[in-house]
Coordinates of C-alpha atoms and ligand atoms in Angstrom, one line a residue:
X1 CA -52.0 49.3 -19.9
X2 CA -49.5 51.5 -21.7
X3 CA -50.4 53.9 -24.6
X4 CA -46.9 52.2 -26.1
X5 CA -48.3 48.7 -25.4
X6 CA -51.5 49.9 -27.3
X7 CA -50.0 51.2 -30.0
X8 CA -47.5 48.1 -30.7
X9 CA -50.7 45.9 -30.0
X10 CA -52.6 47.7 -32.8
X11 CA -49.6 48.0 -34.9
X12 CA -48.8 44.1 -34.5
X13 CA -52.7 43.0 -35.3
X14 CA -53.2 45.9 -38.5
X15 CA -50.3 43.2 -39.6
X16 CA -52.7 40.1 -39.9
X17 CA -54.3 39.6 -42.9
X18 CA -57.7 38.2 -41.8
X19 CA -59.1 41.1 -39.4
X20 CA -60.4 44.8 -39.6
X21 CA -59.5 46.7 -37.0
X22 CA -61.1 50.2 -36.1
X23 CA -58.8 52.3 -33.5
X24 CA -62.2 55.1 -33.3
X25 CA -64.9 52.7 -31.9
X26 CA -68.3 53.1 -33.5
X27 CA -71.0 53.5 -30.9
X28 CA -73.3 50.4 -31.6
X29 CA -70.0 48.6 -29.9
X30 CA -69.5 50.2 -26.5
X31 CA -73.4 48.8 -25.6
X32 CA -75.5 45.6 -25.5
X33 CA -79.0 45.3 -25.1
X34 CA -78.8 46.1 -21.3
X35 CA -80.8 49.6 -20.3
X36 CA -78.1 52.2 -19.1
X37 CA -75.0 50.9 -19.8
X38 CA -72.5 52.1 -22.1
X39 CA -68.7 51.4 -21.8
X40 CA -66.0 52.8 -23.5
X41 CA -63.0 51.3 -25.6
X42 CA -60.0 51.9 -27.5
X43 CA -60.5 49.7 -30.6
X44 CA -62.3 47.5 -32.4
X45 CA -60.6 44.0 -34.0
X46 CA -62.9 41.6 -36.3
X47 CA -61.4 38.8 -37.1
X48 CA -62.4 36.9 -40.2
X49 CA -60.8 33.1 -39.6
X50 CA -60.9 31.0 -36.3
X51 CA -56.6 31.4 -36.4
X52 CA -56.7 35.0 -36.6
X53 CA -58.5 35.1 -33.5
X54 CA -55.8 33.1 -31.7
X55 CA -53.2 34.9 -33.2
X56 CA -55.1 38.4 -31.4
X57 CA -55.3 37.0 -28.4
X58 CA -51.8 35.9 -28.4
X59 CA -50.5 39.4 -28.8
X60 CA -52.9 40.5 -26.5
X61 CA -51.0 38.9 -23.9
X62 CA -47.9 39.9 -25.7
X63 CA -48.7 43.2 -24.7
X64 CA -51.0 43.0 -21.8
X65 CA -54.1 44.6 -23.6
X66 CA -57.6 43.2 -21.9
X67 CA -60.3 42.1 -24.7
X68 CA -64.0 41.8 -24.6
X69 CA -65.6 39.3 -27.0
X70 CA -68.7 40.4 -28.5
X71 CA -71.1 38.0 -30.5
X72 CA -73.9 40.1 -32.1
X73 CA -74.3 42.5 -28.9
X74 CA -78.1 41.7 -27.7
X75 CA -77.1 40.4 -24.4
X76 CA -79.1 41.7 -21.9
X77 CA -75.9 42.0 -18.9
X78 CA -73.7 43.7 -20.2
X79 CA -71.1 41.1 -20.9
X80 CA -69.7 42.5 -24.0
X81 CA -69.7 45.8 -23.0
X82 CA -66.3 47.2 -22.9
X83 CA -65.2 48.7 -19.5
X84 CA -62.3 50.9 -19.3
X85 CA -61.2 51.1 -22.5
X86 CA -60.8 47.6 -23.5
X87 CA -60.5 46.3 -26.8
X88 CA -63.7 44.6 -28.5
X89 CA -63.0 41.6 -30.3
X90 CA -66.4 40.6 -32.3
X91 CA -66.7 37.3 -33.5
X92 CA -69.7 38.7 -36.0
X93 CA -67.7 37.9 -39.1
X94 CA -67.3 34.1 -38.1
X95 CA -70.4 33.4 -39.7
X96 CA -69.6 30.1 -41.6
X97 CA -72.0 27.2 -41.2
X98 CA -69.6 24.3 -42.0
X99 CA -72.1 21.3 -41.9
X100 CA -75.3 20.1 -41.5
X101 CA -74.9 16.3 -40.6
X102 CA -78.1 14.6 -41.2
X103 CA -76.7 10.8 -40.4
X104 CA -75.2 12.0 -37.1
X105 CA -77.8 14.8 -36.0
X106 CA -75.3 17.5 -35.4
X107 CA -74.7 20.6 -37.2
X108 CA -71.2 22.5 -37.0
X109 CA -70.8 26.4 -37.5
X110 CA -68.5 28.9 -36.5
X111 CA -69.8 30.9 -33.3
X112 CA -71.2 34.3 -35.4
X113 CA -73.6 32.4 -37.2
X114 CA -77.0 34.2 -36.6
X115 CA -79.2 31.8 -34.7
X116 CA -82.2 32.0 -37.3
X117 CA -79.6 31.4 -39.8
X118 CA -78.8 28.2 -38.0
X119 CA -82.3 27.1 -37.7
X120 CA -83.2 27.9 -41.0
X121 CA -80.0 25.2 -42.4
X122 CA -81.1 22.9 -39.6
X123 CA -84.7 23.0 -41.0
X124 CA -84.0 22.8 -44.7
X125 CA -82.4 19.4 -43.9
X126 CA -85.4 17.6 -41.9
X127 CA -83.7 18.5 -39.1
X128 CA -84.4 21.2 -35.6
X129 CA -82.4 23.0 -33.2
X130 CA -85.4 23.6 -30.3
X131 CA -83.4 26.8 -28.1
X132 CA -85.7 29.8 -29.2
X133 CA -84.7 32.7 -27.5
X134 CA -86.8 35.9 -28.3
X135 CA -83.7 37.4 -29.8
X136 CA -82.8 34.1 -32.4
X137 CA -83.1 36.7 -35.9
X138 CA -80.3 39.2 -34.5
X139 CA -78.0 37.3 -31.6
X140 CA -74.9 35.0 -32.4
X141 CA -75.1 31.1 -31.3
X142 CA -71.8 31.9 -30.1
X143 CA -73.6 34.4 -27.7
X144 CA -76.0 31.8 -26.9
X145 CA -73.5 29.2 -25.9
X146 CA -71.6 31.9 -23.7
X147 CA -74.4 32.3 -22.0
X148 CA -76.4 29.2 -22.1
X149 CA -79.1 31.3 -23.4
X150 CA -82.9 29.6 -23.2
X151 CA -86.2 30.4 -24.7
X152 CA -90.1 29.6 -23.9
X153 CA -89.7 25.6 -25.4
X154 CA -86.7 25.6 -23.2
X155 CA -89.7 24.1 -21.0
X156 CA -89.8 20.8 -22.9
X157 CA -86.7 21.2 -24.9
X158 CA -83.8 22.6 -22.0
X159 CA -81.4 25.4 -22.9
X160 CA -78.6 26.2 -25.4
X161 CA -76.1 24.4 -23.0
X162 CA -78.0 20.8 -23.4
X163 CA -77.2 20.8 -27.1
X164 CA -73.7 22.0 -26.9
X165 CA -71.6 18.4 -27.8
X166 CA -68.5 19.7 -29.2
X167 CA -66.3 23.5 -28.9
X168 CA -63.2 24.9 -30.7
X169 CA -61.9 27.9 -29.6
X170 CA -59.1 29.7 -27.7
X171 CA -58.3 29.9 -24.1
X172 CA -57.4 33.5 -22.3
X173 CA -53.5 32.6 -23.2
X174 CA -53.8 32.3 -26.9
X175 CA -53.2 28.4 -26.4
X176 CA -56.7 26.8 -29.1
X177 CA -58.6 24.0 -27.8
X178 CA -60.9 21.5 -29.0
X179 CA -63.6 19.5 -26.5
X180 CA -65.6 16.7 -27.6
X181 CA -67.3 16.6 -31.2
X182 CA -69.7 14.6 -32.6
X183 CA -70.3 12.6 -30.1
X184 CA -73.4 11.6 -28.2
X185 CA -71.8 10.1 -25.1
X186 CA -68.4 11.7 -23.4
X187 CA -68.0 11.4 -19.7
X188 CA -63.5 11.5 -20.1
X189 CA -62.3 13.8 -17.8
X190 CA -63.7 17.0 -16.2
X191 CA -66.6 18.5 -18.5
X192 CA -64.9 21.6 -19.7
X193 CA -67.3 22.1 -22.2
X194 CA -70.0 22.6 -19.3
X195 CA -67.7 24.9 -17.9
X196 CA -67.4 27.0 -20.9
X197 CA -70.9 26.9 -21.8
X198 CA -72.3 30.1 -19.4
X199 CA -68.5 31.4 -18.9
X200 CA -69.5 34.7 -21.0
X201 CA -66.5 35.0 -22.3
X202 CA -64.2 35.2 -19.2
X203 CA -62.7 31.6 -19.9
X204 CA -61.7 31.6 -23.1
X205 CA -63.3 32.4 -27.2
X206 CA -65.6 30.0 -28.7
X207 CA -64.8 29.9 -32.4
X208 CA -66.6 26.7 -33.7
X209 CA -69.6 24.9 -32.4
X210 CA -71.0 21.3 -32.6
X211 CA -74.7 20.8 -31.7
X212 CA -76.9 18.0 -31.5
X213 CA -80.1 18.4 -33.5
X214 CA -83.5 16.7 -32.8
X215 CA -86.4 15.4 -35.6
X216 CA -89.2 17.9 -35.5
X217 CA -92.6 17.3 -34.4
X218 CA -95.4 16.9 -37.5
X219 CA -97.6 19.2 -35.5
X220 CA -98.5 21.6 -32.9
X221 CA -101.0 24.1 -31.3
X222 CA -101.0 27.1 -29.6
X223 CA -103.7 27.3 -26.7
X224 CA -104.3 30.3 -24.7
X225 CA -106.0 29.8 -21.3
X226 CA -107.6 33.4 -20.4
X227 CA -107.2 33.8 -16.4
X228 CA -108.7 35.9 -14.5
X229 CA -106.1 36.2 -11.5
X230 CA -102.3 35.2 -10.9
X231 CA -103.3 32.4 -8.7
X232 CA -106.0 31.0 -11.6
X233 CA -103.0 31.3 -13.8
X234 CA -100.6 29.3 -11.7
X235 CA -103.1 26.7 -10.9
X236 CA -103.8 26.4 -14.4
X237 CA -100.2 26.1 -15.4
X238 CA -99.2 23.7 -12.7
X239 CA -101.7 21.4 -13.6
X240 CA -101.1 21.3 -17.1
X241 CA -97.7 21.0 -16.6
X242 CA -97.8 17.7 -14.5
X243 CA -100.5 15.6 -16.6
X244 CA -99.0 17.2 -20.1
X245 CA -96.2 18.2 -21.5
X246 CA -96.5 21.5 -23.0
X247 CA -93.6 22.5 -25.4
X248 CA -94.0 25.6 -23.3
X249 CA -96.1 27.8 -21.1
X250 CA -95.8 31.4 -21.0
X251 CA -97.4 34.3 -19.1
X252 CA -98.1 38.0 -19.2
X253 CA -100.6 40.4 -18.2
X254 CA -103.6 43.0 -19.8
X255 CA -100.9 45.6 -18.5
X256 CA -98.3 44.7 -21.0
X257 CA -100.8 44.2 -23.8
X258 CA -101.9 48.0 -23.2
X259 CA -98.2 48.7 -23.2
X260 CA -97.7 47.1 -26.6
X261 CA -100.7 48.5 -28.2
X262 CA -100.1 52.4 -26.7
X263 CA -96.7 52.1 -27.8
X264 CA -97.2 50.8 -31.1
X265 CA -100.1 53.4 -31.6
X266 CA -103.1 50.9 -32.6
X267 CA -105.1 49.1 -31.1
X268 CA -105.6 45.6 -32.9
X269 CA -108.1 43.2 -31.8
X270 CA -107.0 40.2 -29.7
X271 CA -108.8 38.5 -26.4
X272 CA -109.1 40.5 -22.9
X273 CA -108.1 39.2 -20.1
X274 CA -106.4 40.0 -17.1
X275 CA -104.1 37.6 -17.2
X276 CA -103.0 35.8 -21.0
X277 CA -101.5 31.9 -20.4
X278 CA -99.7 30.9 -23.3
X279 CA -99.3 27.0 -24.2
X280 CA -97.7 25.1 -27.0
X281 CA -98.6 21.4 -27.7
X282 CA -97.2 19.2 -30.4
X283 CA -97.7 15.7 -31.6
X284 CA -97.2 13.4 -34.5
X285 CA -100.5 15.2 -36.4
X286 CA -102.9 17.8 -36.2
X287 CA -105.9 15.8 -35.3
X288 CA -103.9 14.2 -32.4
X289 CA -102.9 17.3 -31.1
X290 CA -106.2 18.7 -31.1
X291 CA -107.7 15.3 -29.2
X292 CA -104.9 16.4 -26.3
X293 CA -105.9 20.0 -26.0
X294 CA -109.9 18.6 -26.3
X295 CA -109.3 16.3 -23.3
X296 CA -107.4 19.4 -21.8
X297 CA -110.2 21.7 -22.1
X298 CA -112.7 19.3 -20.6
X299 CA -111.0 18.3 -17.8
X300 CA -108.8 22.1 -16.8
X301 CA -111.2 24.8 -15.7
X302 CA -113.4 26.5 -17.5
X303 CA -114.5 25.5 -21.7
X304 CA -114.7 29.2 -22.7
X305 CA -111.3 30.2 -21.1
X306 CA -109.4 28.3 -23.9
X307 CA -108.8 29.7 -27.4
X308 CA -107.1 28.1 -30.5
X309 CA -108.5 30.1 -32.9
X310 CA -106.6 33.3 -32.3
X311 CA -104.6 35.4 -35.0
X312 CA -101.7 33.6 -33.5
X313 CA -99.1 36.2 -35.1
X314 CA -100.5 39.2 -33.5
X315 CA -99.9 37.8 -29.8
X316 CA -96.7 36.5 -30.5
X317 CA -95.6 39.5 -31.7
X318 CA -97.0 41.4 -28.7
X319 CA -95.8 39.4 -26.9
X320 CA -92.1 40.0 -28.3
X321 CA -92.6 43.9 -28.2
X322 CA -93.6 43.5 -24.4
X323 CA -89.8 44.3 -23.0
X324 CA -89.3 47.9 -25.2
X325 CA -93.4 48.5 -25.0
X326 CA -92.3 49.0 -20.6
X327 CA -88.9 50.9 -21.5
X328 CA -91.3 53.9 -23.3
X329 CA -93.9 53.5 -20.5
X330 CA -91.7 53.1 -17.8
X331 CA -89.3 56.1 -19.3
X332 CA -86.3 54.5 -17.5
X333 CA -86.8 50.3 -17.0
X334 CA -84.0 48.1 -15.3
X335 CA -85.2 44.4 -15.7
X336 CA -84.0 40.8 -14.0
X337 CA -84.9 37.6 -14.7
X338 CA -84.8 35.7 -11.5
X339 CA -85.6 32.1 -11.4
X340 CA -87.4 30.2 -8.6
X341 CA -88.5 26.6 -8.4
X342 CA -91.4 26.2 -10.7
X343 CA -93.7 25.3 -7.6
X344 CA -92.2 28.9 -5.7
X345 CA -93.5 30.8 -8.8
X346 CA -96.7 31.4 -6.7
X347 CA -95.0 33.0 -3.4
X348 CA -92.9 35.1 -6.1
X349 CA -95.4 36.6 -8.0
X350 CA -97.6 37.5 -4.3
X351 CA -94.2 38.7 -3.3
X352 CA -94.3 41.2 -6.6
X353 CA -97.7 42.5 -6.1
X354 CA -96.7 43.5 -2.2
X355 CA -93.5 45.4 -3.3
X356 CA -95.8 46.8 -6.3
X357 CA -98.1 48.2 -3.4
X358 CA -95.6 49.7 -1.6
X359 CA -93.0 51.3 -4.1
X360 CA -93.1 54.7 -5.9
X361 CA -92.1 52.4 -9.1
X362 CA -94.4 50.4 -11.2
X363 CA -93.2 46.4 -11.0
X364 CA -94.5 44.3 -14.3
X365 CA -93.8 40.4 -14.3
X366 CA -93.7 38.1 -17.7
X367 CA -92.3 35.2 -18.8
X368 CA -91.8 31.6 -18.8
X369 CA -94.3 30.7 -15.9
X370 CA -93.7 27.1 -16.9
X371 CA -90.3 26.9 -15.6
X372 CA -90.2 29.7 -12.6
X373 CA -88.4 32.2 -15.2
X374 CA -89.8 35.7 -14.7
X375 CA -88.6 39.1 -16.2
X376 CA -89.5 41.0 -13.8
X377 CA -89.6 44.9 -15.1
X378 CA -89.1 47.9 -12.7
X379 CA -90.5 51.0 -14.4
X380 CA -89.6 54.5 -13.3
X381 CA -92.6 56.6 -13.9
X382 CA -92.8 59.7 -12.1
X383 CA -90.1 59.5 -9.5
X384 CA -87.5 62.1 -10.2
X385 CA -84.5 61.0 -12.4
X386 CA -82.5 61.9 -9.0
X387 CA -84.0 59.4 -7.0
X388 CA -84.4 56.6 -9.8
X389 CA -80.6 54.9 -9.4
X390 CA -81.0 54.1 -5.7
X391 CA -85.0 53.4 -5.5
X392 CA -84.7 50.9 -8.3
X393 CA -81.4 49.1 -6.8
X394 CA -82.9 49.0 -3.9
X395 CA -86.2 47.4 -5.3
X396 CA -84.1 45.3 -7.0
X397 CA -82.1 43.7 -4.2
X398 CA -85.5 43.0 -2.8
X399 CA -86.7 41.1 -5.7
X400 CA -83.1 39.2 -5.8
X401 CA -83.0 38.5 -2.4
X402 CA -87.0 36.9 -2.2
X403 CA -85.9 34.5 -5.3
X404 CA -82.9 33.1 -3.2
X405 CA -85.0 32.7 0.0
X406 CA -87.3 30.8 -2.5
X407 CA -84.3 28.4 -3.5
X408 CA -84.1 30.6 -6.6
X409 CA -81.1 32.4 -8.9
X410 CA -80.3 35.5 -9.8
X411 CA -80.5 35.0 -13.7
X412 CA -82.3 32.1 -15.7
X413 CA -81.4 33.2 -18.7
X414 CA -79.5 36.7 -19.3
X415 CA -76.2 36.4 -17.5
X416 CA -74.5 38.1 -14.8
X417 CA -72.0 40.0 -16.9
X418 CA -71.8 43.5 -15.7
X419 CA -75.4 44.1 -14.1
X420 CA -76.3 41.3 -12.2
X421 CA -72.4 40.7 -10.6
X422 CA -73.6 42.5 -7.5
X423 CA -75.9 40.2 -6.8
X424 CA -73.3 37.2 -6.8
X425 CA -72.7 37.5 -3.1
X426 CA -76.1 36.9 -2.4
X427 CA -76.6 33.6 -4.8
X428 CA -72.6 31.9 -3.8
X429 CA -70.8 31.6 -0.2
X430 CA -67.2 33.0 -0.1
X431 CA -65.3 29.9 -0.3
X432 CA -67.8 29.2 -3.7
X433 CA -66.9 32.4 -5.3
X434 CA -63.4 31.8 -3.9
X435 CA -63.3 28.8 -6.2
X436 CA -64.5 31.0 -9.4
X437 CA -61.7 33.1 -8.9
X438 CA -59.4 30.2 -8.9
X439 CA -60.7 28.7 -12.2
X440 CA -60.8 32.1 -13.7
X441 CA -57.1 32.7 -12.5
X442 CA -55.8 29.0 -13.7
X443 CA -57.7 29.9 -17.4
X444 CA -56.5 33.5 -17.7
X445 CA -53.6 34.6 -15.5
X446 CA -52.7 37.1 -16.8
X447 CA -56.6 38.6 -17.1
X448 CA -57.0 39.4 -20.6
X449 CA -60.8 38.7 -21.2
X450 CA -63.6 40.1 -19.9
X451 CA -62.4 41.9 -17.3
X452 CA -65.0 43.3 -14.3
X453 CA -67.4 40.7 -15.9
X454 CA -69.0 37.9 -13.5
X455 CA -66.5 38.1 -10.8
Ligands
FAD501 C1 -85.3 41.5 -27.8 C2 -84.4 40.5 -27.1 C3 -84.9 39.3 -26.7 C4 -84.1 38.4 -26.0 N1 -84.7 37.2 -25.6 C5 -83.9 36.3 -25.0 C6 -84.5 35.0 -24.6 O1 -85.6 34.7 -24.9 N2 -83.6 34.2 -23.9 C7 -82.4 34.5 -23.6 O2 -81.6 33.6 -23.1 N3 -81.8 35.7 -24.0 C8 -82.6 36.6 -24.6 N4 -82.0 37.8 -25.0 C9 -80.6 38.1 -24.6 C10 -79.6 37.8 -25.7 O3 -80.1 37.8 -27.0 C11 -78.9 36.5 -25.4 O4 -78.2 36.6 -24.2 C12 -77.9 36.0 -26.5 O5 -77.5 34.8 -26.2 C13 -76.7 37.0 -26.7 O6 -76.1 36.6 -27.9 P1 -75.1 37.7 -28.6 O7 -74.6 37.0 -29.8 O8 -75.9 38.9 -28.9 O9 -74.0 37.9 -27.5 P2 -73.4 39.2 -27.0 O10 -74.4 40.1 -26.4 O11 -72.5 39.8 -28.0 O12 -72.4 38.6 -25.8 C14 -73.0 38.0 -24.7 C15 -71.9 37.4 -23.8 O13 -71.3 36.3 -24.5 C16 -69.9 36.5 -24.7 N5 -69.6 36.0 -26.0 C17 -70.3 36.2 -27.1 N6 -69.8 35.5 -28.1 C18 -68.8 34.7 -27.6 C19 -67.9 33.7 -28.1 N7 -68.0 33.3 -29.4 N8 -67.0 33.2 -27.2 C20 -67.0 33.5 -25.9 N9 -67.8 34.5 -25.4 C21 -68.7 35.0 -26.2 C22 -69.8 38.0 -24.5 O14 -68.4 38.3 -24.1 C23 -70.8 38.4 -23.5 O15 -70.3 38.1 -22.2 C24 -82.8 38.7 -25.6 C25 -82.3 40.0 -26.1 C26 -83.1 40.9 -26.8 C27 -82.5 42.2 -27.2

């Protein structure tokens, strides 16, 4: 890219009347959420209409000036992070919610619209959007659909990407396009809204959103099952999982409690146990509910390992402070969240505490246990900052490679953006990622978004 073609590019789009455009990047834009990475760029556009974002990326190709497209920056890959100077387009100002549809069950919305904002409308008209991730009160549902983002009642519920009936947006070219809508049924031609969903912004901008909405349940309980070892805690959660149908079951450990608690300087009362199992039942009222986790209790292990009555608040929110609570522990932290088959979970997590033993680095697992999605956290401790780069890669591979043995993937929820595209050789054959390539090339010839991201 030329400095001329820059400066006519920035020239060209100070001309439109719908965007703000910064040519001295603030900071909070060259990063994400993703530990260690910051990129580097030579402007900032944000557009304020759905045609202004066309019209960018039109002169973009004009004069050959690569984009990233940011949603609110909490991805956890680096996918919005721009490399080599290229030119952040955020989508944070497209935060319209155009229609709640109660007789159809859909809501429309442009793609910033904060996720909590969107569940918050949803709710207000009898009406729920399940996809929770941890992040729903600051990330973009623009960000969720680029990555097909999930949650912990992704167990009963599925992800972002099986909610996702209609898109508007713009391909790499400029050219807009507008797949499906309100429909419940939509099998004509190739899915290209399937392919979109999880493109992270390499195939083209998501603008406008259509999602089908589900009635909410009257009622539902939290249950935690105290175990005393991994293995109790798998047991326990494949059993429930077969003969129920939790909303979700999620896992962590006395370890990141302590974390939470140091970190957060006090030291508030809540159950010990070695290992805290997490589930969520719901059904049409309280008293039901309570019947399903009464015949639970009886039947799964043992009566006192079960607690409803809990200051329910207190472990969520540990439970939400658990990923920052490692970074200060850990002093540097790189994280993945590998997937295996939910019945693989228990060869992963034996797999963990052998590479534990043996490394110089502390290795903490959490996460959705239910559906073989673990965060698995590699602290840096006391090795020397020189050292840190190449011990944790290595661990890394490791812990990447084991979940592909195990018929796994290298991300369940996160992305591969910038920090997880190293890995793709070890998830796809040649001729697979040969194909990507293809479809990236026949969407964006002549490579104006995301560049370095995925592929
Ligand atoms: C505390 C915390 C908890 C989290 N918990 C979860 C969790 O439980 N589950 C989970 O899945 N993730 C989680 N995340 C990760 C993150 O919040 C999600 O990946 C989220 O979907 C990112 O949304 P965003 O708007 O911040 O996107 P960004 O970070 O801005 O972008 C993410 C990717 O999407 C692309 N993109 C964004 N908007 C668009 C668009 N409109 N059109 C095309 N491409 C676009 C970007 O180019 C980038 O590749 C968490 C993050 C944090 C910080």
């Amino acid at each position: 890219m030329q400095n001329a073609d820059l400066l006519e590019f920035f020239d060209a789009v100070e001309e439109l009347s719908y965007s703000k455009v910064e040519r001295i990047v603030p900071d909070d834009y060259l990063s994400d959420k993703t530990p260690g990475l910051e990129g580097r760029s030579f402007g900032l556009i944000i557009p304020q209409t759905p045609e202004t974002v066309g019209q960018v990326i039109r002169l973009a190709n004009l004069h050959g000036v690569p984009l990233v497209v940011r949603g609110a920056g909490t991805g956890k890959s680096g996918g919005a992070v721009p490399l080599d100077g290229d030119v952040v387009l955020s989508l944070e100002l497209l935060n319209r919610i155009h229609e709640v549809d109660v007789a159809n069950c859909m809501v429309s919305v442009e793609s910033g619209v904060i996720l909590s904002d969107l569940k918050r409308s949803v709710a207000e008209a009898g009406l729920w959007y399940p996809p929770d991730p941890a992040s729903e009160t600051t990330c973009s549902i623009g960000g969720n659909v680029a990555v097909n983002a999930g949650g912990p009642s992704c167990l009963k519920y599925g992800v972002t990407g099986d909610y996702v009936v209609g898109l508007k947006g713009f391909f790499p070219t400029g050219e807009s396009f507008s797949l499906g809508g309100k429909l419940r049924k939509n099998v004509a031609g190739f899915d290209l809204i399937k392919l979109l969903v999880g493109s992270e912004g390499v195939l083209g901008v998501i603008t406008e959103i259509t999602l089908r909405l589900v009635s909410p349940s009257s009622a539902s309980q939290d249950v935690l099952y105290m175990a005393d070892t991994m293995d109790e805690a798998m047991t326990i959660v494949q059993s429930v999982c077969t003969r129920y149908q939790p909303v979700l079951a999620e896992y962590w450990t006395k370890e990141c409690v302590d974390s939470v608690f140091n970190c957060k300087g006090k030291n508030v009362s809540i159950p010990q146990t070695p290992v805290y199992v997490v589930f969520r039942f719901e059904g049409d009222h309280h008293n039901a509910v309570l019947d399903q986790i009464n015949r639970l209790v009886s039947t799964e292990g043992v009566v006192d390992k079960w607690k409803t009555d809990l200051d329910w608040d207190v472990l969520w929110d540990c439970r939400k402070n658990i990923s920052p609570a490692l970074t200060e522990l850990g002093g540097m932290k790189r994280s993945e969240d590998v997937t295996v088959p939910p019945a693989s979970i228990g060869e992963m997590m034996l797999f963990l505490g052998h590479l534990n033993d043996q490394s110089p680095l502390k290795i903490i697992g959490y996460g959705h246990l239910g559906d073989g999605n673990i965060h698995v956290n590699v602290l840096k401790m006391d090795l020397p900052d020189s050292e840190w780069e190449s011990v944790s890669m290595d661990v890394m591979s490791q812990v990447v490679n084991e979940a592909i043995r195990l018929g796994g993937t290298i991300t369940g929820e996160h992305g591969v953006g910038v920090s997880k595209k190293r890995f793709m050789s070890t998830q796809f054959d040649e001729k697979t990622l040969g194909l990507m390539r293809a479809i990236k090339h026949a969407f964006d010839p002549n490579r104006i978004l995301g560049r370095g991201k995925i592929l």
